[in-house]
mmCIF file of N, CA, C and O in Angstrom:
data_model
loop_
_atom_site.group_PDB
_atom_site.id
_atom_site.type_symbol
_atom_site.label_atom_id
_atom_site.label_comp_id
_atom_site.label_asym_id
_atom_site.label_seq_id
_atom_site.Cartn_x
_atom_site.Cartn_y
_atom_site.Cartn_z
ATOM 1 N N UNK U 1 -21.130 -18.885 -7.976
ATOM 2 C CA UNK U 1 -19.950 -19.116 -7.147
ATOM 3 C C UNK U 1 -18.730 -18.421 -7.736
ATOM 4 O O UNK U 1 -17.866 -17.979 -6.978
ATOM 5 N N UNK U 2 -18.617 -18.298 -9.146
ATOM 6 C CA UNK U 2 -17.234 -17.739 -9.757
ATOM 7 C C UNK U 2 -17.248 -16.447 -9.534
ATOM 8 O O UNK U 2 -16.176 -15.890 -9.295
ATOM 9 N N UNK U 3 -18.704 -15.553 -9.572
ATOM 10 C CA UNK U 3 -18.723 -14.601 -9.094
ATOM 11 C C UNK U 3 -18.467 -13.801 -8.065
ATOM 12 O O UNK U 3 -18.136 -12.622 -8.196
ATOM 13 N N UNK U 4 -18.566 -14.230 -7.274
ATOM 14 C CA UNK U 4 -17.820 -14.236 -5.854
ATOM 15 C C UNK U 4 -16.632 -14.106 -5.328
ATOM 16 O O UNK U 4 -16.106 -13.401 -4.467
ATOM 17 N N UNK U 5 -16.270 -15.110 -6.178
ATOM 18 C CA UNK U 5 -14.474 -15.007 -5.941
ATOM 19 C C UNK U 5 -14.204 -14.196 -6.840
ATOM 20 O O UNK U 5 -13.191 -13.562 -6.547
ATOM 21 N N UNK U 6 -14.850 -13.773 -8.285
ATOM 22 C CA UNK U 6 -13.980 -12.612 -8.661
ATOM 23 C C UNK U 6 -14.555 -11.137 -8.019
ATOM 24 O O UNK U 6 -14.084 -10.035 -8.300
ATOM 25 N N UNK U 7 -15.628 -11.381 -7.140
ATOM 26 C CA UNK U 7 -15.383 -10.145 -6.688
ATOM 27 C C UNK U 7 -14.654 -9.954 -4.919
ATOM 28 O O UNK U 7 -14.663 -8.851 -4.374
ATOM 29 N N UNK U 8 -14.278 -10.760 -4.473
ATOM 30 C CA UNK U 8 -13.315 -10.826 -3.712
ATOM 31 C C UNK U 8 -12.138 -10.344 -3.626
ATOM 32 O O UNK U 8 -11.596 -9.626 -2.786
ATOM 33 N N UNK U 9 -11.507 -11.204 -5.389
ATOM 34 C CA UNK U 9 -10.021 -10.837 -5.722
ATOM 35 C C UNK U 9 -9.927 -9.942 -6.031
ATOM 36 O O UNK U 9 -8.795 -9.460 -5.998
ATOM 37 N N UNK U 10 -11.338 -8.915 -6.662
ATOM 38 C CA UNK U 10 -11.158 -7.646 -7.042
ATOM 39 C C UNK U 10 -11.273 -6.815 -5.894
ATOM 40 O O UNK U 10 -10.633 -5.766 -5.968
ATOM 41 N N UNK U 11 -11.990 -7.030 -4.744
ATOM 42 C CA UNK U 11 -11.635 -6.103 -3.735
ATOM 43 C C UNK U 11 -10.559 -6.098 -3.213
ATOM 44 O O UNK U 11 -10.063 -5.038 -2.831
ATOM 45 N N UNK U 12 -9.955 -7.242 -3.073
ATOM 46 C CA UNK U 12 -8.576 -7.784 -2.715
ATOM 47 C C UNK U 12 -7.584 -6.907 -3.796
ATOM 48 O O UNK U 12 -6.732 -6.283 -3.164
ATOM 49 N N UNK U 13 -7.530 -6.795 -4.631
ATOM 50 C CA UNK U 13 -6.894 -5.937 -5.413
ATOM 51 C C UNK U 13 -6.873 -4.680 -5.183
ATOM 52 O O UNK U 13 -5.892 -4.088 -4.733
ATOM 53 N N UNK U 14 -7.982 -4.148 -5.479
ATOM 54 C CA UNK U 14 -8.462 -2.632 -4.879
ATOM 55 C C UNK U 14 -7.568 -1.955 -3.965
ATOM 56 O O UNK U 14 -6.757 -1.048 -4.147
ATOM 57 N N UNK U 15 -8.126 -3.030 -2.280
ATOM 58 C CA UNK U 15 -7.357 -2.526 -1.246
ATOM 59 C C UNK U 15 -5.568 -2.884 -1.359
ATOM 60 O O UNK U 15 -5.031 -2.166 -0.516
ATOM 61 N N UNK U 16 -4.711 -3.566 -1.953
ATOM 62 C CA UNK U 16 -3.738 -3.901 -2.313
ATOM 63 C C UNK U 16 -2.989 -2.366 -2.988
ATOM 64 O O UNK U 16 -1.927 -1.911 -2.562
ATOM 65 N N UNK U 17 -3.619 -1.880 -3.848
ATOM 66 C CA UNK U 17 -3.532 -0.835 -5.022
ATOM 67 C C UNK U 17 -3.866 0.949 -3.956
ATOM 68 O O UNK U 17 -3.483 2.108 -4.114
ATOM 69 N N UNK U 18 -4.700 0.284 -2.996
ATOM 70 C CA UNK U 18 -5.153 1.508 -1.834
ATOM 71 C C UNK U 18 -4.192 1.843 -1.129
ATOM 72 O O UNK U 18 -3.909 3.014 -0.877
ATOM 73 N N UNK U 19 -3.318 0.437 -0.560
ATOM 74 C CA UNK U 19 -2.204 0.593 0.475
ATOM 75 C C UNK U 19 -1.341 1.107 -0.336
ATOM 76 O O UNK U 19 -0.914 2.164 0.129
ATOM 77 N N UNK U 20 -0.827 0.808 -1.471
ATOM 78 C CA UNK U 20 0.274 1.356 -1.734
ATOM 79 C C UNK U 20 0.176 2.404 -2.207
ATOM 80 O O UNK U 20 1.277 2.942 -2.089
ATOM 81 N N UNK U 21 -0.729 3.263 -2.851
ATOM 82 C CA UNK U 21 -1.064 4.884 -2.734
ATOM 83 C C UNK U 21 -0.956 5.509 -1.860
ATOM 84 O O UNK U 21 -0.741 6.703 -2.073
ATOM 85 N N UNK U 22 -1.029 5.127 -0.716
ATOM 86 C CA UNK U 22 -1.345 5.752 0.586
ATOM 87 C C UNK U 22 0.283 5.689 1.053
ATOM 88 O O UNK U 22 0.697 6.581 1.793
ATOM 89 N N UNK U 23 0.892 4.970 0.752
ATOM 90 C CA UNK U 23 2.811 4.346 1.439
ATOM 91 C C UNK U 23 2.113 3.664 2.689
ATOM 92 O O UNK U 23 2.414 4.427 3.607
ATOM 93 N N UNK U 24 1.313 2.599 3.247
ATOM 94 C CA UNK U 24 1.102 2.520 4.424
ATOM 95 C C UNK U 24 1.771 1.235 4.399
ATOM 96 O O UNK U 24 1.168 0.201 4.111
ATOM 97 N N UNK U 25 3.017 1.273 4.698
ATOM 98 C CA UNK U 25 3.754 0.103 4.439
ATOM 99 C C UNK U 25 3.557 -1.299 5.366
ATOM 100 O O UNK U 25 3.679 -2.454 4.957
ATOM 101 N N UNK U 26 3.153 -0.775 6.988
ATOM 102 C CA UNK U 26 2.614 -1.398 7.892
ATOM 103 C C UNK U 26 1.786 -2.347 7.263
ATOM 104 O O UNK U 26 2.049 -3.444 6.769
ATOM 105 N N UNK U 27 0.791 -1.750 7.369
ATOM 106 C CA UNK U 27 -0.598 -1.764 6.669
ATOM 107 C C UNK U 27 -0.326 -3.027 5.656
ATOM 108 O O UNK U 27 -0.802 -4.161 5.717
ATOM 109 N N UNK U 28 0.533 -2.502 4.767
ATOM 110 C CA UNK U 28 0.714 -3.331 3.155
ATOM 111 C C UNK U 28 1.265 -4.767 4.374
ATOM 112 O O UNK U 28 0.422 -5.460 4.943
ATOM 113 N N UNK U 29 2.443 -4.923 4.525
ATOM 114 C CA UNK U 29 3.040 -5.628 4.976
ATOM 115 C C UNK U 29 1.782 -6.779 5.959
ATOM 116 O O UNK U 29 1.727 -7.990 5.745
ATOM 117 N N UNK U 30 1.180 -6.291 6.660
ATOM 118 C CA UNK U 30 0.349 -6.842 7.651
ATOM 119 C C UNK U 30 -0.864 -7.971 6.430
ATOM 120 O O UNK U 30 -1.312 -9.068 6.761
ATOM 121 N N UNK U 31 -1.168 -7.177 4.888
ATOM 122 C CA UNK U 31 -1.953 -7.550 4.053
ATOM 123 C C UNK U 31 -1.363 -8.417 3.336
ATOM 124 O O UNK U 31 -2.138 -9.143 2.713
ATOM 125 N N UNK U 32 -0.474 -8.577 3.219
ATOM 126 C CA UNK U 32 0.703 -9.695 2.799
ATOM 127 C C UNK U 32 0.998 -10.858 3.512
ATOM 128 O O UNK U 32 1.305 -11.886 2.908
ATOM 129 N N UNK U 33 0.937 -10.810 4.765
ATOM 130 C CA UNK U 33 1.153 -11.627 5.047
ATOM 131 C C UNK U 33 -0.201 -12.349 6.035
ATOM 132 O O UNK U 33 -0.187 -13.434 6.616
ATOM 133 N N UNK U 34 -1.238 -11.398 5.979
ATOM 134 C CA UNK U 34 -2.674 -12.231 6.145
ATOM 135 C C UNK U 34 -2.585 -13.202 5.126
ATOM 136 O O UNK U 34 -2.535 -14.393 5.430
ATOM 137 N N UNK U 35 -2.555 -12.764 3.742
ATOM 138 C CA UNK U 35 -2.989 -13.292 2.528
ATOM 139 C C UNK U 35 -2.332 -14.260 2.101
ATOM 140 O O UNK U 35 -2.774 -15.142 1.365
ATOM 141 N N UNK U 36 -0.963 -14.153 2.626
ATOM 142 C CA UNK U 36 -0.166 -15.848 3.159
ATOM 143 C C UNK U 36 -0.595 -16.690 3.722
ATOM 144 O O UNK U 36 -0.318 -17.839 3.380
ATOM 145 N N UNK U 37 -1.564 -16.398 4.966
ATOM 146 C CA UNK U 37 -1.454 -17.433 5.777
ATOM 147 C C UNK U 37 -3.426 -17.635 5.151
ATOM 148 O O UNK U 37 -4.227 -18.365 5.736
ATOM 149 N N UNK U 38 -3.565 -17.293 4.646
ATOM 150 C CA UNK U 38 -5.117 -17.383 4.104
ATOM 151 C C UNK U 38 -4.916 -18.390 2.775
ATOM 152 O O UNK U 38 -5.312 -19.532 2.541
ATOM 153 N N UNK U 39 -4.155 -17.475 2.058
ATOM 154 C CA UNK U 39 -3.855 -18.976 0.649
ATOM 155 C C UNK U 39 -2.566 -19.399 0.622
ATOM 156 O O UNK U 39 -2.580 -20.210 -0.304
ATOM 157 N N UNK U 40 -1.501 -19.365 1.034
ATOM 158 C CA UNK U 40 -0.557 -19.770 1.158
ATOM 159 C C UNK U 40 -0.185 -20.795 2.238
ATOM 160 O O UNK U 40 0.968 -21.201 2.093
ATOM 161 N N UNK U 41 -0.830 -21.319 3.267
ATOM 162 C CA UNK U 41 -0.426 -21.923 3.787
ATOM 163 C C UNK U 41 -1.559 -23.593 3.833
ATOM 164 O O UNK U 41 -2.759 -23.461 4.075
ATOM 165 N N UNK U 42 -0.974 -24.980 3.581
ATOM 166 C CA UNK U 42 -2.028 -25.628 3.053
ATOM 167 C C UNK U 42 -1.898 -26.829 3.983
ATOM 168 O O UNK U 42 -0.879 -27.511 4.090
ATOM 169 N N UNK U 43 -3.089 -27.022 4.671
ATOM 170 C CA UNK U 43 -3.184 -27.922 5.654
ATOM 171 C C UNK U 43 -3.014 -29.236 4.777
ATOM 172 O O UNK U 43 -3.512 -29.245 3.651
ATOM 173 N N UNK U 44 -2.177 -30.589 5.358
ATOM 174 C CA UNK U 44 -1.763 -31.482 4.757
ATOM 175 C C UNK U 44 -3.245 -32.729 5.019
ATOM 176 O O UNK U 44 -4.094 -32.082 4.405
ATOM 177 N N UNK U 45 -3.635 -33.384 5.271
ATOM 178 C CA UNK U 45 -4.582 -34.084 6.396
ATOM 179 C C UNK U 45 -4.621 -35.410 5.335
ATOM 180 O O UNK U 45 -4.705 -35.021 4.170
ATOM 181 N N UNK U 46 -4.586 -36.644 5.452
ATOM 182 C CA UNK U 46 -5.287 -37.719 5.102
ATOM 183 C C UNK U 46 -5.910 -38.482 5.993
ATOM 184 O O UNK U 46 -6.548 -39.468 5.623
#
């Protein structure tokens, strides 16, 4: 299982490190704020 997620965060990195080589600022911007609403945003529920 740990494996997994570190190879996630490392693709997640990768493409992070891709966009901004490229200037695709769109792009970057759009990956930023997926990745907000993916771990950044935290459902409350009891």
């Amino acid at each position: 299982m740990n494996g997994i997620i570190i190879l996630i965060l490392a693709l997640l990195f990768i493409m992070l490190i891709k966009l901004l080589i490229e200037h695709n600022w769109i792009g970057l911007l759009l990956f930023l704020f997926t990745l907000y609403l993916v771990f950044g945003v935290n459902h409350h529920t009891r």
